[in-house]
């Protein structure tokens, strides 16, 4: 079933953690590696990848965090645009 436009924001919020996890796997990085880059604990990094009971992120990445993650995970311009456009 195709994604419905009215839920676009919710779907895109879910796309970012999935992209980060997938890229971590391909680059053989652990959550601890990226948490160290961001200056946070691995538990805090994990919380930013998870959703609460209503489907909202438990915590959010800051703009600076995203820039660091995109650089560390070698994001292309197209990926950055797709993942940050709401």
Coordinates of C-alpha atoms in Angstrom, one line a residue:
X1 CA 0.0 0.0 0.0
X2 CA 1.5 3.4 -0.9
X3 CA 2.3 6.0 1.7
X4 CA -0.4 8.6 2.2
X5 CA 0.6 12.2 1.8
X6 CA -1.1 13.3 5.1
X7 CA 1.4 11.0 7.0
X8 CA 4.4 12.2 5.1
X9 CA 6.1 13.9 8.1
X10 CA 5.6 10.7 10.3
X11 CA 7.1 8.5 7.6
X12 CA 10.1 10.8 7.0
X13 CA 10.8 10.9 10.7
X14 CA 11.0 7.1 10.6
X15 CA 13.2 7.2 7.5
X16 CA 16.1 8.9 9.2
X17 CA 16.8 6.3 12.0
X18 CA 16.4 3.5 9.4
X19 CA 18.9 5.2 7.1
X20 CA 21.4 5.7 10.0
X21 CA 21.1 2.1 11.1
X22 CA 21.5 0.8 7.6
X23 CA 24.6 3.0 6.9
X24 CA 26.1 2.0 10.2
X25 CA 25.8 -1.6 9.2
X26 CA 27.4 -1.1 5.8
X27 CA 30.3 1.0 7.3
X28 CA 30.7 -1.5 10.2
X29 CA 30.2 1.2 12.8
X30 CA 28.7 0.7 16.2
X31 CA 26.3 3.1 18.1
X32 CA 29.2 3.8 20.5
X33 CA 31.4 5.0 17.6
X34 CA 28.7 7.6 16.5
X35 CA 27.8 8.5 20.1
X36 CA 31.5 9.3 20.7
X37 CA 31.5 11.6 17.6
X38 CA 28.5 13.4 18.9
X39 CA 29.8 13.6 22.5
X40 CA 26.9 11.7 24.0
X41 CA 26.4 8.3 25.6
X42 CA 25.5 5.2 23.6
X43 CA 22.3 5.1 25.5
X44 CA 21.4 8.7 24.5
X45 CA 22.2 7.8 20.8
X46 CA 20.0 4.8 21.0
X47 CA 17.1 6.8 22.4
X48 CA 17.4 9.2 19.4
X49 CA 16.9 6.2 17.1
X50 CA 13.9 4.9 18.9
X51 CA 10.2 5.9 19.0
X52 CA 7.9 6.3 21.9
X53 CA 4.5 4.5 22.2
X54 CA 2.8 7.1 19.9
X55 CA 5.4 6.7 17.1
X56 CA 7.2 10.0 17.9
X57 CA 11.0 10.1 18.4
X58 CA 12.0 9.8 22.1
X59 CA 14.7 12.4 21.5
X60 CA 15.8 14.3 18.5
X61 CA 19.1 15.0 16.7
X62 CA 20.2 18.6 16.6
X63 CA 21.2 20.3 13.3
X64 CA 24.8 20.0 14.4
X65 CA 24.3 16.3 15.2
X66 CA 22.9 15.7 11.7
X67 CA 25.8 17.4 10.0
X68 CA 28.2 15.3 11.9
X69 CA 26.3 12.1 11.2
X70 CA 25.9 12.9 7.5
X71 CA 29.7 13.5 7.2
X72 CA 30.6 10.4 9.2
X73 CA 28.2 8.2 7.2
X74 CA 29.2 9.6 3.8
X75 CA 25.7 10.9 2.9
X76 CA 25.2 12.1 -0.6
X77 CA 23.5 15.4 -1.3
X78 CA 20.4 13.6 -2.6
X79 CA 20.2 11.6 0.7
X80 CA 20.6 14.6 2.8
X81 CA 17.9 16.5 0.9
X82 CA 15.5 13.5 1.1
X83 CA 16.1 12.9 4.8
X84 CA 15.8 16.5 5.9
X85 CA 13.0 17.8 3.7
X86 CA 9.7 17.9 5.5

